[in-house]
Coordinates of C-alpha atoms in Angstrom, one line a residue:
M1 CA 38.4 -28.6 -50.2
A2 CA 36.6 -26.4 -52.9
V3 CA 38.9 -23.5 -52.2
S4 CA 41.9 -25.7 -52.6
A5 CA 40.8 -27.0 -56.1
V6 CA 40.3 -23.5 -57.6
F7 CA 43.8 -22.7 -56.1
V8 CA 45.4 -25.7 -57.9
L9 CA 43.7 -25.0 -61.1
N10 CA 44.6 -21.2 -61.0
A11 CA 48.3 -22.3 -60.4
C12 CA 48.3 -24.6 -63.4
K13 CA 47.1 -21.7 -65.7
E14 CA 49.7 -19.4 -64.4
D15 CA 52.4 -22.0 -65.1
E16 CA 51.3 -22.5 -68.9
E17 CA 53.7 -20.8 -71.2
V18 CA 52.5 -17.9 -73.3
F19 CA 53.8 -17.6 -77.1
P20 CA 54.0 -14.7 -79.2
A21 CA 51.9 -14.8 -82.4
P22 CA 53.7 -15.7 -85.7
S23 CA 55.7 -13.2 -87.8
V24 CA 56.3 -13.1 -91.4
S25 CA 58.9 -11.0 -93.3
A26 CA 58.1 -10.7 -97.1
G27 CA 61.2 -10.9 -99.4
T28 CA 62.6 -8.1 -101.8
E29 CA 60.1 -7.1 -104.6
A30 CA 60.8 -8.8 -107.7
S31 CA 60.3 -7.5 -111.2
G32 CA 60.7 -8.8 -114.9
V33 CA 59.1 -9.3 -118.3
P34 CA 56.0 -11.2 -119.2
G35 CA 57.2 -14.8 -119.2
A36 CA 59.9 -14.5 -116.9
K37 CA 60.1 -16.6 -113.8
V38 CA 60.8 -15.1 -110.4
N39 CA 60.5 -16.6 -106.7
V40 CA 58.0 -15.4 -104.2
T41 CA 60.0 -15.5 -100.8
A42 CA 59.3 -14.7 -97.1
S43 CA 60.9 -15.6 -93.6
I44 CA 58.4 -17.2 -91.3
S45 CA 59.0 -17.3 -87.4
A46 CA 56.2 -19.2 -85.0
P47 CA 57.9 -19.8 -81.4
A48 CA 54.8 -21.8 -80.8
G49 CA 55.3 -24.1 -83.8
L50 CA 54.2 -23.6 -87.3
K51 CA 50.7 -25.2 -88.5
T52 CA 49.7 -23.4 -91.8
L53 CA 51.2 -21.1 -94.3
T54 CA 48.5 -19.2 -97.0
V55 CA 49.7 -17.0 -99.8
L56 CA 47.0 -15.2 -102.1
K57 CA 47.7 -13.7 -105.3
N58 CA 45.8 -10.4 -105.6
G59 CA 43.2 -11.8 -103.2
A60 CA 42.6 -15.3 -104.9
A61 CA 44.3 -18.5 -103.6
F62 CA 48.0 -19.3 -104.7
D63 CA 49.6 -21.5 -102.5
T64 CA 49.4 -23.3 -99.2
K65 CA 51.5 -25.3 -97.0
T66 CA 51.1 -27.6 -93.9
Y67 CA 53.6 -28.3 -91.4
T68 CA 53.8 -31.7 -89.7
A69 CA 56.9 -31.5 -87.7
N70 CA 57.5 -29.3 -84.7
E71 CA 59.0 -26.3 -86.9
T72 CA 59.2 -22.9 -85.4
S73 CA 60.9 -21.0 -88.5
D74 CA 60.8 -21.5 -92.3
N75 CA 62.3 -20.0 -95.5
Y76 CA 59.2 -20.0 -98.1
T77 CA 59.8 -19.9 -101.9
K78 CA 57.7 -20.6 -104.7
E79 CA 58.2 -19.9 -108.4
Y80 CA 55.8 -17.6 -110.3
T81 CA 56.0 -16.9 -114.0
I82 CA 55.0 -13.3 -114.7
E83 CA 51.7 -13.1 -116.8
N84 CA 51.2 -11.0 -120.2
L85 CA 50.6 -7.8 -118.2
A86 CA 51.1 -4.1 -119.1
A87 CA 54.5 -2.6 -117.9
G88 CA 54.3 -1.4 -114.3
T89 CA 51.5 -3.7 -113.5
A90 CA 52.0 -4.9 -109.8
V91 CA 50.9 -8.4 -108.7
N92 CA 50.7 -8.6 -104.6
F93 CA 51.4 -11.9 -102.9
T94 CA 49.9 -11.9 -99.2
I95 CA 51.3 -14.2 -97.0
I96 CA 49.8 -15.3 -93.6
A97 CA 51.0 -18.0 -91.1
T98 CA 49.2 -19.6 -88.3
D99 CA 50.8 -21.8 -85.4
S100 CA 49.9 -24.8 -83.4
K101 CA 47.9 -22.0 -80.9
N102 CA 45.9 -21.2 -83.8
Q103 CA 47.4 -17.6 -83.6
S104 CA 47.7 -15.7 -87.1
S105 CA 50.5 -13.5 -88.3
A106 CA 50.0 -10.1 -89.6
P107 CA 49.7 -10.1 -93.5
A108 CA 53.1 -9.5 -95.2
T109 CA 53.0 -8.6 -98.9
F110 CA 55.4 -9.7 -101.6
T111 CA 55.3 -7.6 -104.7
V112 CA 56.2 -8.7 -108.4
K113 CA 56.1 -6.1 -111.2
S114 CA 55.7 -6.7 -114.7
T115 CA 58.4 -4.6 -116.9
A116 CA 58.4 -3.8 -120.6
V117 CA 59.4 -6.3 -123.2
P118 CA 62.5 -5.0 -125.0
P119 CA 62.2 -4.8 -128.6
K120 CA 63.7 -7.9 -130.4
E121 CA 66.9 -7.3 -132.6
I122 CA 65.7 -7.5 -136.5
V123 CA 68.3 -9.4 -138.4
T124 CA 68.4 -9.1 -142.0
V125 CA 69.2 -12.4 -143.8
K126 CA 70.5 -12.6 -147.4
G127 CA 71.9 -14.7 -150.0
V128 CA 73.2 -18.5 -149.4
L129 CA 73.3 -20.1 -146.2
T130 CA 75.7 -23.1 -145.7
G131 CA 76.8 -25.2 -142.8
N132 CA 74.6 -25.3 -139.5
V133 CA 72.9 -22.2 -138.8
T134 CA 70.4 -21.6 -136.1
W135 CA 67.7 -18.9 -135.7
S136 CA 66.8 -18.0 -132.0
K137 CA 63.4 -16.7 -130.8
S138 CA 65.1 -14.0 -129.1
K139 CA 65.5 -12.2 -132.5
I140 CA 63.3 -11.5 -135.9
Y141 CA 64.8 -12.8 -138.9
K142 CA 64.0 -10.5 -142.2
L143 CA 64.3 -12.3 -145.5
S144 CA 65.7 -10.2 -148.1
G145 CA 65.3 -11.3 -151.6
F146 CA 65.7 -14.9 -152.3
V147 CA 67.3 -16.6 -149.1
R148 CA 68.8 -20.0 -149.9
V149 CA 69.6 -22.9 -147.7
G150 CA 72.3 -24.6 -149.7
G151 CA 73.9 -23.7 -153.0
D152 CA 72.3 -26.3 -155.6
T153 CA 70.7 -23.9 -158.0
T154 CA 71.5 -25.9 -161.1
A155 CA 69.4 -28.3 -163.2
V156 CA 71.6 -31.1 -162.2
T157 CA 73.1 -31.1 -158.9
A158 CA 76.7 -30.0 -159.3
A159 CA 79.4 -32.2 -157.7
G160 CA 80.4 -30.7 -154.1
A161 CA 77.5 -28.3 -154.3
A162 CA 77.5 -26.5 -150.8
T163 CA 74.7 -27.6 -148.3
G164 CA 73.3 -26.4 -145.2
T165 CA 71.0 -27.0 -142.3
L166 CA 69.0 -24.3 -140.8
T167 CA 67.4 -24.7 -137.2
I168 CA 64.8 -22.5 -136.2
E169 CA 63.7 -22.3 -132.3
P170 CA 60.4 -22.9 -131.4
G171 CA 58.5 -19.4 -130.9
T172 CA 60.7 -17.7 -133.7
V173 CA 59.3 -15.0 -136.1
I174 CA 60.6 -14.6 -139.6
I175 CA 59.2 -12.0 -141.5
G176 CA 59.5 -11.3 -145.4
E177 CA 60.6 -7.8 -147.0
R178 CA 58.1 -6.6 -149.2
A179 CA 60.4 -4.7 -151.5
T180 CA 62.6 -7.6 -152.3
K181 CA 60.1 -10.2 -152.3
G182 CA 61.8 -12.0 -149.5
T183 CA 61.4 -15.9 -149.7
L184 CA 62.8 -18.8 -147.9
I185 CA 64.2 -21.7 -150.4
I186 CA 65.6 -25.0 -149.1
Q187 CA 67.5 -26.0 -151.9
R188 CA 67.9 -29.8 -153.1
G189 CA 70.3 -31.6 -150.7
S190 CA 69.8 -29.1 -147.8
K191 CA 67.6 -29.1 -144.6
I192 CA 65.3 -27.0 -142.4
I193 CA 64.6 -28.2 -138.7
A194 CA 61.6 -25.8 -138.0
N195 CA 60.1 -27.7 -135.0
G196 CA 57.6 -25.2 -133.2
T197 CA 55.3 -26.2 -130.4
A198 CA 51.7 -26.2 -129.6
T199 CA 52.4 -23.1 -127.4
E200 CA 55.3 -21.6 -129.2
P201 CA 54.6 -21.9 -133.1
I202 CA 57.1 -20.8 -135.7
V203 CA 55.7 -17.8 -137.7
F204 CA 56.6 -16.6 -141.0
T205 CA 54.6 -13.4 -141.9
S206 CA 54.6 -9.9 -143.4
E207 CA 57.0 -7.3 -142.2
R208 CA 53.9 -4.8 -142.3
G209 CA 52.2 -3.8 -139.0
V210 CA 48.7 -4.5 -137.7
G211 CA 46.0 -3.8 -140.0
E212 CA 48.3 -3.2 -143.1
R213 CA 49.1 -6.9 -144.2
E214 CA 47.9 -8.6 -147.3
A215 CA 48.1 -11.4 -149.4
G216 CA 51.7 -11.3 -151.3
D217 CA 53.3 -9.2 -149.1
W218 CA 56.4 -11.5 -149.5
G219 CA 57.6 -14.8 -151.3
G220 CA 57.0 -18.0 -148.9
L221 CA 58.5 -21.1 -147.7
V222 CA 59.9 -23.5 -150.4
I223 CA 61.6 -26.8 -149.9
C224 CA 63.3 -28.6 -152.9
G225 CA 63.9 -32.3 -152.5
K226 CA 65.6 -35.1 -154.4
A227 CA 62.5 -37.5 -154.6
A228 CA 61.1 -38.4 -157.9
N229 CA 58.8 -36.6 -160.1
N230 CA 57.2 -37.0 -163.6
L231 CA 59.1 -34.0 -165.3
P232 CA 61.1 -34.7 -168.5
G233 CA 64.4 -35.6 -167.4
G234 CA 63.2 -36.1 -163.7
S235 CA 64.3 -32.7 -162.5
G236 CA 62.4 -29.1 -163.0
Q237 CA 62.5 -25.6 -161.9
L238 CA 59.7 -24.4 -159.7
E239 CA 57.0 -21.8 -161.2
G240 CA 58.6 -18.5 -161.4
S241 CA 62.3 -19.5 -162.7
Y242 CA 63.9 -18.4 -159.2
K243 CA 66.3 -21.4 -159.4
G244 CA 64.2 -23.6 -157.1
W245 CA 65.4 -26.9 -159.0
H246 CA 64.1 -30.2 -157.7
G247 CA 63.7 -33.8 -158.5
G248 CA 66.0 -36.8 -158.3
T249 CA 65.6 -40.6 -157.6
D250 CA 65.8 -40.8 -153.9
D251 CA 61.9 -41.1 -152.5
A252 CA 63.1 -41.4 -149.0
D253 CA 64.9 -38.1 -149.3
N254 CA 64.9 -36.1 -146.1
S255 CA 65.1 -32.4 -146.4
G256 CA 64.2 -31.8 -142.5
S257 CA 61.0 -31.2 -140.3
L258 CA 58.3 -28.6 -140.1
K259 CA 55.9 -28.8 -137.1
Y260 CA 53.7 -26.2 -135.7
V261 CA 54.6 -23.9 -138.3
R262 CA 52.4 -20.8 -139.9
V263 CA 52.9 -19.0 -143.1
E264 CA 50.9 -15.9 -143.5
Y265 CA 50.4 -13.3 -146.3
A266 CA 52.7 -14.9 -149.0
G267 CA 52.3 -15.6 -152.3
V268 CA 54.3 -12.6 -154.1
P269 CA 54.2 -12.6 -157.7
I270 CA 57.8 -13.4 -159.0
N271 CA 56.6 -12.9 -162.6
P272 CA 53.0 -11.9 -163.9
N273 CA 50.7 -14.8 -163.0
Q274 CA 53.5 -16.9 -161.5
E275 CA 52.9 -16.5 -157.7
I276 CA 55.0 -18.6 -154.9
N277 CA 52.7 -20.6 -152.8
S278 CA 52.4 -20.3 -149.2
F279 CA 54.1 -23.9 -148.9
T280 CA 55.7 -25.1 -151.9
F281 CA 57.1 -28.7 -151.8
G282 CA 59.2 -29.9 -155.0
S283 CA 59.7 -33.4 -155.2
V284 CA 60.1 -33.6 -151.2
G285 CA 60.7 -37.1 -150.1
S286 CA 59.1 -39.3 -147.3
G287 CA 62.0 -38.8 -144.8
T288 CA 60.8 -35.2 -144.2
V289 CA 58.3 -34.4 -141.6
L290 CA 55.1 -32.1 -141.9
E291 CA 52.8 -31.7 -139.0
Y292 CA 50.6 -29.0 -137.7
L293 CA 51.0 -26.1 -140.6
Q294 CA 48.8 -23.3 -141.1
A295 CA 48.8 -21.2 -144.6
S296 CA 46.8 -18.0 -144.0
Y297 CA 45.9 -15.1 -146.7
G298 CA 48.1 -16.4 -149.2
G299 CA 48.4 -14.9 -152.7
D300 CA 48.4 -18.2 -154.5
D301 CA 48.0 -21.7 -153.4
A302 CA 48.1 -22.6 -149.7
F303 CA 49.9 -26.0 -150.2
E304 CA 51.3 -27.3 -153.3
W305 CA 53.1 -30.4 -154.0
F306 CA 55.3 -30.8 -157.3
G307 CA 56.0 -34.6 -157.3
G308 CA 57.7 -36.4 -154.6
T309 CA 56.6 -38.8 -151.5
V310 CA 56.5 -36.6 -148.5
N311 CA 53.6 -37.3 -146.1
A312 CA 51.7 -34.6 -144.0
K313 CA 48.9 -34.4 -141.0
Y314 CA 47.1 -31.7 -139.5
L315 CA 47.2 -29.0 -142.4
V316 CA 45.1 -25.7 -142.3
S317 CA 44.4 -23.6 -145.4
Y318 CA 42.9 -20.4 -144.2
R319 CA 41.7 -17.9 -146.7
T320 CA 44.0 -18.4 -149.4
L321 CA 43.4 -16.9 -153.0
D322 CA 43.9 -19.7 -155.3
D323 CA 43.6 -23.4 -154.4
D324 CA 43.8 -24.9 -151.1
F325 CA 45.5 -28.1 -151.8
D326 CA 47.2 -28.4 -155.2
M327 CA 48.9 -31.6 -156.3
D328 CA 50.9 -32.5 -159.6
N329 CA 54.0 -33.7 -161.4
G330 CA 53.8 -37.2 -159.8
F331 CA 53.0 -36.5 -156.2
R332 CA 52.5 -39.6 -154.1
G333 CA 52.4 -38.7 -150.6
N334 CA 49.7 -39.3 -148.0
I335 CA 47.8 -36.7 -146.3
Q336 CA 45.4 -36.7 -143.3
F337 CA 43.6 -34.3 -141.5
A338 CA 43.3 -31.2 -143.3
V339 CA 41.0 -28.3 -143.4
A340 CA 40.4 -25.4 -145.9
L341 CA 38.3 -22.3 -144.8
R342 CA 37.5 -19.6 -147.6
G343 CA 37.0 -15.9 -147.6
A344 CA 33.7 -14.9 -149.7
T345 CA 35.5 -12.5 -152.0
S346 CA 39.1 -14.2 -152.0
A347 CA 39.3 -16.1 -155.3
D348 CA 41.7 -16.4 -158.1
Q349 CA 41.3 -15.4 -161.6
S350 CA 42.5 -18.9 -162.7
G351 CA 39.6 -20.2 -160.6
S352 CA 39.6 -21.2 -157.2
N353 CA 39.2 -25.0 -155.6
G354 CA 39.6 -26.8 -152.6
F355 CA 41.6 -30.0 -154.5
E356 CA 43.2 -29.1 -157.8
V357 CA 44.8 -32.3 -159.0
D358 CA 46.8 -33.0 -162.2
N359 CA 49.2 -35.8 -163.4
D360 CA 50.9 -33.0 -165.4
G361 CA 50.2 -29.7 -167.1
Q362 CA 49.4 -31.5 -170.3
G363 CA 47.4 -34.7 -168.8
T364 CA 50.1 -36.9 -170.2
A365 CA 50.8 -40.8 -168.9
N366 CA 54.2 -39.7 -167.7
E367 CA 55.2 -41.7 -164.7
P368 CA 55.3 -41.5 -161.7
F369 CA 51.5 -40.9 -161.7
T370 CA 49.9 -38.0 -159.3
S371 CA 48.5 -40.6 -157.1
P372 CA 48.2 -39.6 -153.5
T373 CA 46.3 -40.7 -150.7
L374 CA 44.1 -38.3 -148.5
A375 CA 41.8 -38.8 -145.5
N376 CA 39.8 -36.7 -143.2
V377 CA 39.8 -33.7 -145.1
S378 CA 37.0 -30.8 -144.6
L379 CA 36.9 -28.3 -147.4
I380 CA 34.4 -25.5 -146.5
G381 CA 33.9 -23.2 -149.2
A382 CA 32.7 -19.6 -148.9
K383 CA 29.0 -19.9 -149.2
Q384 CA 27.3 -20.2 -146.0
S385 CA 23.8 -19.2 -146.8
Q386 CA 21.8 -18.1 -149.9
E387 CA 22.1 -14.5 -149.1
T388 CA 26.2 -14.7 -149.0
F389 CA 27.8 -13.1 -151.6
I390 CA 30.7 -15.1 -153.1
S391 CA 32.9 -14.4 -156.1
T392 CA 32.0 -16.1 -159.1
L393 CA 35.6 -17.2 -159.5
F394 CA 35.1 -20.0 -157.2
Q395 CA 34.9 -23.2 -158.6
N396 CA 35.0 -26.9 -157.3
G397 CA 35.4 -28.5 -154.0
M398 CA 37.6 -31.0 -156.0
H399 CA 38.8 -30.4 -159.5
L400 CA 40.4 -33.9 -160.3
R401 CA 41.7 -33.6 -163.8
R402 CA 44.6 -34.3 -166.2
N403 CA 45.2 -38.0 -165.9
N404 CA 45.6 -38.0 -162.1
R405 CA 45.2 -41.3 -159.8
I406 CA 43.9 -39.5 -156.6
K407 CA 42.4 -41.6 -153.6
V408 CA 40.3 -39.7 -151.1
Y409 CA 38.8 -41.2 -148.1
N410 CA 36.4 -39.8 -145.1
T411 CA 36.1 -36.3 -146.7
F412 CA 33.6 -33.5 -146.3
I413 CA 32.8 -30.6 -148.7
T414 CA 30.5 -27.8 -148.8
G415 CA 30.1 -24.2 -149.8
F416 CA 31.5 -24.6 -153.3
P417 CA 29.6 -24.0 -156.5
N418 CA 30.5 -27.6 -157.5
G419 CA 31.3 -30.3 -155.1
I420 CA 33.3 -32.7 -157.5
Y421 CA 34.4 -32.2 -160.9
I422 CA 36.1 -35.2 -162.8
D423 CA 37.4 -33.6 -165.6
G424 CA 38.7 -35.1 -168.9
A425 CA 38.6 -38.5 -170.5
T426 CA 41.9 -39.9 -169.1
T427 CA 40.7 -39.1 -165.4
A428 CA 37.4 -40.6 -166.0
A429 CA 38.8 -43.6 -167.2
N430 CA 41.1 -43.8 -164.1
A431 CA 37.9 -43.5 -162.1
N432 CA 36.1 -46.2 -164.0
G433 CA 39.3 -48.5 -163.8
G434 CA 39.5 -47.9 -159.8
S435 CA 42.7 -46.0 -159.7
L436 CA 40.9 -42.9 -158.9
V437 CA 39.1 -43.7 -155.7
L438 CA 36.4 -41.6 -153.8
N439 CA 34.9 -43.3 -150.5
N440 CA 32.9 -41.9 -147.6
I441 CA 32.9 -38.6 -149.1
V442 CA 29.9 -36.4 -147.8
L443 CA 28.9 -33.4 -150.1
A444 CA 26.4 -31.0 -148.6
G445 CA 24.5 -28.3 -150.3
V446 CA 23.6 -24.8 -149.2
T447 CA 19.8 -24.1 -148.3
G448 CA 18.1 -22.3 -150.9
W449 CA 21.2 -22.1 -153.4
G450 CA 19.7 -23.1 -156.9
S451 CA 17.4 -25.9 -157.1
N452 CA 19.9 -28.5 -155.6
G453 CA 21.8 -26.5 -153.0
Y454 CA 24.7 -25.8 -155.4
G455 CA 25.3 -22.7 -157.8
Q456 CA 27.4 -20.0 -159.1
G457 CA 26.1 -17.1 -156.7
A458 CA 24.5 -14.9 -159.4
A459 CA 21.3 -15.7 -161.4
T460 CA 23.1 -15.4 -164.7
Q461 CA 25.6 -17.9 -164.1
P462 CA 25.1 -21.8 -164.6
Q463 CA 23.8 -24.1 -162.2
G464 CA 26.3 -25.9 -160.0
F465 CA 26.3 -29.6 -159.2
P466 CA 27.2 -32.1 -156.1
V467 CA 29.2 -33.8 -158.8
R468 CA 29.1 -32.5 -162.3
D469 CA 27.5 -34.3 -165.0
V470 CA 28.3 -31.9 -168.0
N471 CA 31.6 -30.3 -168.5
T472 CA 32.4 -26.6 -168.5
A473 CA 32.4 -26.2 -172.6
T474 CA 29.7 -24.0 -174.3
P475 CA 27.4 -25.7 -175.0
A476 CA 28.2 -28.2 -172.2
A477 CA 28.7 -31.9 -173.0
D478 CA 27.6 -34.9 -170.9
L479 CA 30.4 -36.5 -168.9
M480 CA 30.6 -40.1 -168.6
I481 CA 32.7 -42.7 -166.4
G482 CA 32.3 -45.9 -168.1
T483 CA 28.6 -46.3 -168.8
K484 CA 27.5 -44.0 -166.0
K485 CA 27.0 -40.5 -165.1
P486 CA 29.8 -39.2 -162.6
S487 CA 26.8 -38.4 -160.1
E488 CA 25.8 -42.2 -160.6
W489 CA 29.4 -43.4 -160.2
F490 CA 29.9 -41.5 -157.2
A491 CA 26.5 -42.7 -155.7
G492 CA 27.6 -46.2 -156.2
L493 CA 30.9 -46.0 -154.2
T494 CA 31.3 -47.0 -150.5
G495 CA 29.8 -44.6 -148.1
N496 CA 29.5 -41.6 -150.6
K497 CA 26.4 -39.5 -150.0
T498 CA 24.8 -36.2 -150.8
V499 CA 22.8 -34.1 -148.3
A500 CA 20.8 -31.2 -148.7
S501 CA 22.5 -28.7 -146.4
W502 CA 25.5 -28.4 -144.5
S503 CA 23.5 -27.3 -141.6
T504 CA 22.3 -30.8 -140.7
T505 CA 25.8 -32.2 -140.7
G506 CA 26.9 -31.0 -137.2
V507 CA 29.1 -28.5 -138.8
S508 CA 29.3 -25.3 -136.7
N509 CA 28.4 -21.9 -138.6
S510 CA 31.5 -20.4 -137.2
V511 CA 33.7 -22.0 -139.9
F512 CA 32.1 -19.5 -142.3
G513 CA 33.1 -16.5 -140.4
T514 CA 36.4 -14.7 -139.3
G515 CA 38.1 -15.4 -136.1
R516 CA 38.7 -18.8 -134.3
P517 CA 35.9 -21.4 -135.4
T518 CA 34.5 -24.2 -133.5
F519 CA 35.5 -27.0 -135.4
T520 CA 34.2 -30.1 -133.4
I521 CA 31.1 -31.9 -134.6
I522 CA 27.6 -31.8 -132.9
G523 CA 27.0 -35.5 -132.9
T524 CA 23.1 -34.9 -132.4
A525 CA 22.5 -33.5 -135.9
A526 CA 20.4 -35.4 -138.3
D527 CA 23.3 -36.1 -140.6
A528 CA 26.3 -35.7 -138.1
L529 CA 29.7 -36.5 -139.7
N530 CA 30.4 -38.9 -137.1
K531 CA 27.4 -41.3 -137.5
A532 CA 27.4 -44.5 -139.2
V533 CA 30.8 -44.1 -140.9
T534 CA 32.2 -47.4 -142.8
V535 CA 36.1 -47.5 -141.9
P536 CA 38.1 -48.1 -144.9
T537 CA 41.6 -50.1 -144.5
L538 CA 44.4 -47.5 -145.2
P539 CA 47.9 -47.5 -145.6
A540 CA 49.8 -47.6 -141.9
F541 CA 50.6 -44.0 -141.9
F542 CA 46.8 -43.1 -141.3
T543 CA 45.2 -43.0 -137.9
A544 CA 42.1 -45.1 -137.9
T545 CA 38.8 -42.8 -137.5
T546 CA 35.3 -43.3 -137.3
Y547 CA 34.2 -39.9 -138.8
V548 CA 34.0 -38.1 -141.9
G549 CA 36.0 -34.7 -142.3
A550 CA 39.0 -33.4 -140.2
F551 CA 37.4 -33.1 -136.9
N552 CA 35.4 -35.0 -134.4
D553 CA 35.4 -34.2 -130.7
T554 CA 38.9 -32.7 -130.6
D555 CA 40.1 -29.6 -132.1
W556 CA 43.7 -30.1 -133.3
T557 CA 44.2 -26.5 -134.1
A558 CA 43.9 -25.5 -130.4
T559 CA 46.5 -23.1 -129.2
W560 CA 48.9 -22.9 -132.0
A561 CA 46.8 -21.9 -135.1
E562 CA 45.9 -18.2 -135.6
F563 CA 42.5 -17.2 -137.4
N564 CA 43.0 -13.4 -136.9
P565 CA 46.6 -12.8 -137.8
S566 CA 45.9 -9.2 -139.0
T567 CA 45.5 -8.2 -135.3
V568 CA 48.7 -9.8 -133.9
T569 CA 51.7 -7.9 -133.0
Y570 CA 54.7 -9.6 -134.4
I571 CA 57.4 -6.7 -134.1
K572 CA 57.7 -5.5 -130.6

């Protein structure tokens, strides 16, 4: 009986079918430029039935597939985006199949090679653009001289003046011609639709190469609108007399949309001491969208508003020469989430400020008053420590002067010789009467800089102030807001405070250096900007926040902003 059992068992084994191991045949090698999409392909055969498929990319896991049906073959395909690799670099995908008998195939290799990116065509643009014009990211556009969208270059809009709409694709690069002071001007009645993305911002920059760029290499981006201003007659030409006429009666005017746009190395002088700003907004209306904009290394102001009602969110002023945010001629828009970072020696002969705000150049009572509302701004001056040398041309975190009626909330200021200067009797009267408002403002000094954390950077210069209580005359005269010194008036308003040093506020010291800063706040700091903040009631435009300054735990500059543009190769 035992012998019979052995015979039967051996007969069963001899009858069991034996299957060959699976086999994999990789597809034809693929190639392309960085960013191109290709398919990794292979043909698989497994007579015993497929169980799993494993794909490795240069030895690391890339993809797996499990088979549940009794499949004996498969045509595998998987999309792969070629990474930013040097031309000729190979990426090898190893493909291995196993079958239901746990037999494995021999590895098969599918290769993808990166090829050189062909240089983009440079298209020189001149003169007036009318109708619908689109600029593609597949090309680079060079601004030669004053490039105008629309033909309204007169003080009073001529009947039938040609208009245009310029649409710029995400990822497009525009360069300004240095020799001709290349500038883009959106004339009154025309539009720009420049909506980049967080991963593909639109960049306006210098035509010069890496290591050669400097402030004032080209003009800048100018938008002229039809909203009201307080200029005589309601219409005016922007500084420099380059026919940038602006103004009207339509506060809801729509000049288009800017999202995820960078302007670098702008600010060329049109005439002596008349530079174009990185971003210039002349009487731009509230129908226009401004979000995620960065001005870097400009030769004048980073952002300037001449009248108008346009709103803005997420603004970055980086190492500009003159003022970061300049507002005058009846600007009445709302601004939230803005940051300014200064360079230690980059300051203008006119004096550099975080905010410079006027009703107009003469401080008249012309209406509409300059009366914007701002919230969640961080003004980071150049003075990191007592040892940091800064230009003596730096002045104030906020220079509020000439009869303006600004309202500012949840804002942080440090590193300037003076925190706030309320300049002039009419401005002081506005503050006393409640039409100029500062709430939830944190002023932070610099350890050891003068006796109070503020100063001018040199022993021969006068002492600075968190809030100036004397003017800049010689000899200095006391300033008063009603019956109070400005510092007493400031301290008596909701949420305002002065701390000895920025180092206790939760702000990273990286905001004073070059390269990408860490903007998020360290909440455990003694005077952290997200602690015990009174929440003001603001217009519907504003996002409710419970912190002071432009950031809390999220960096909204991530991926799209650039803090080292001198090293970026734009022309390839």
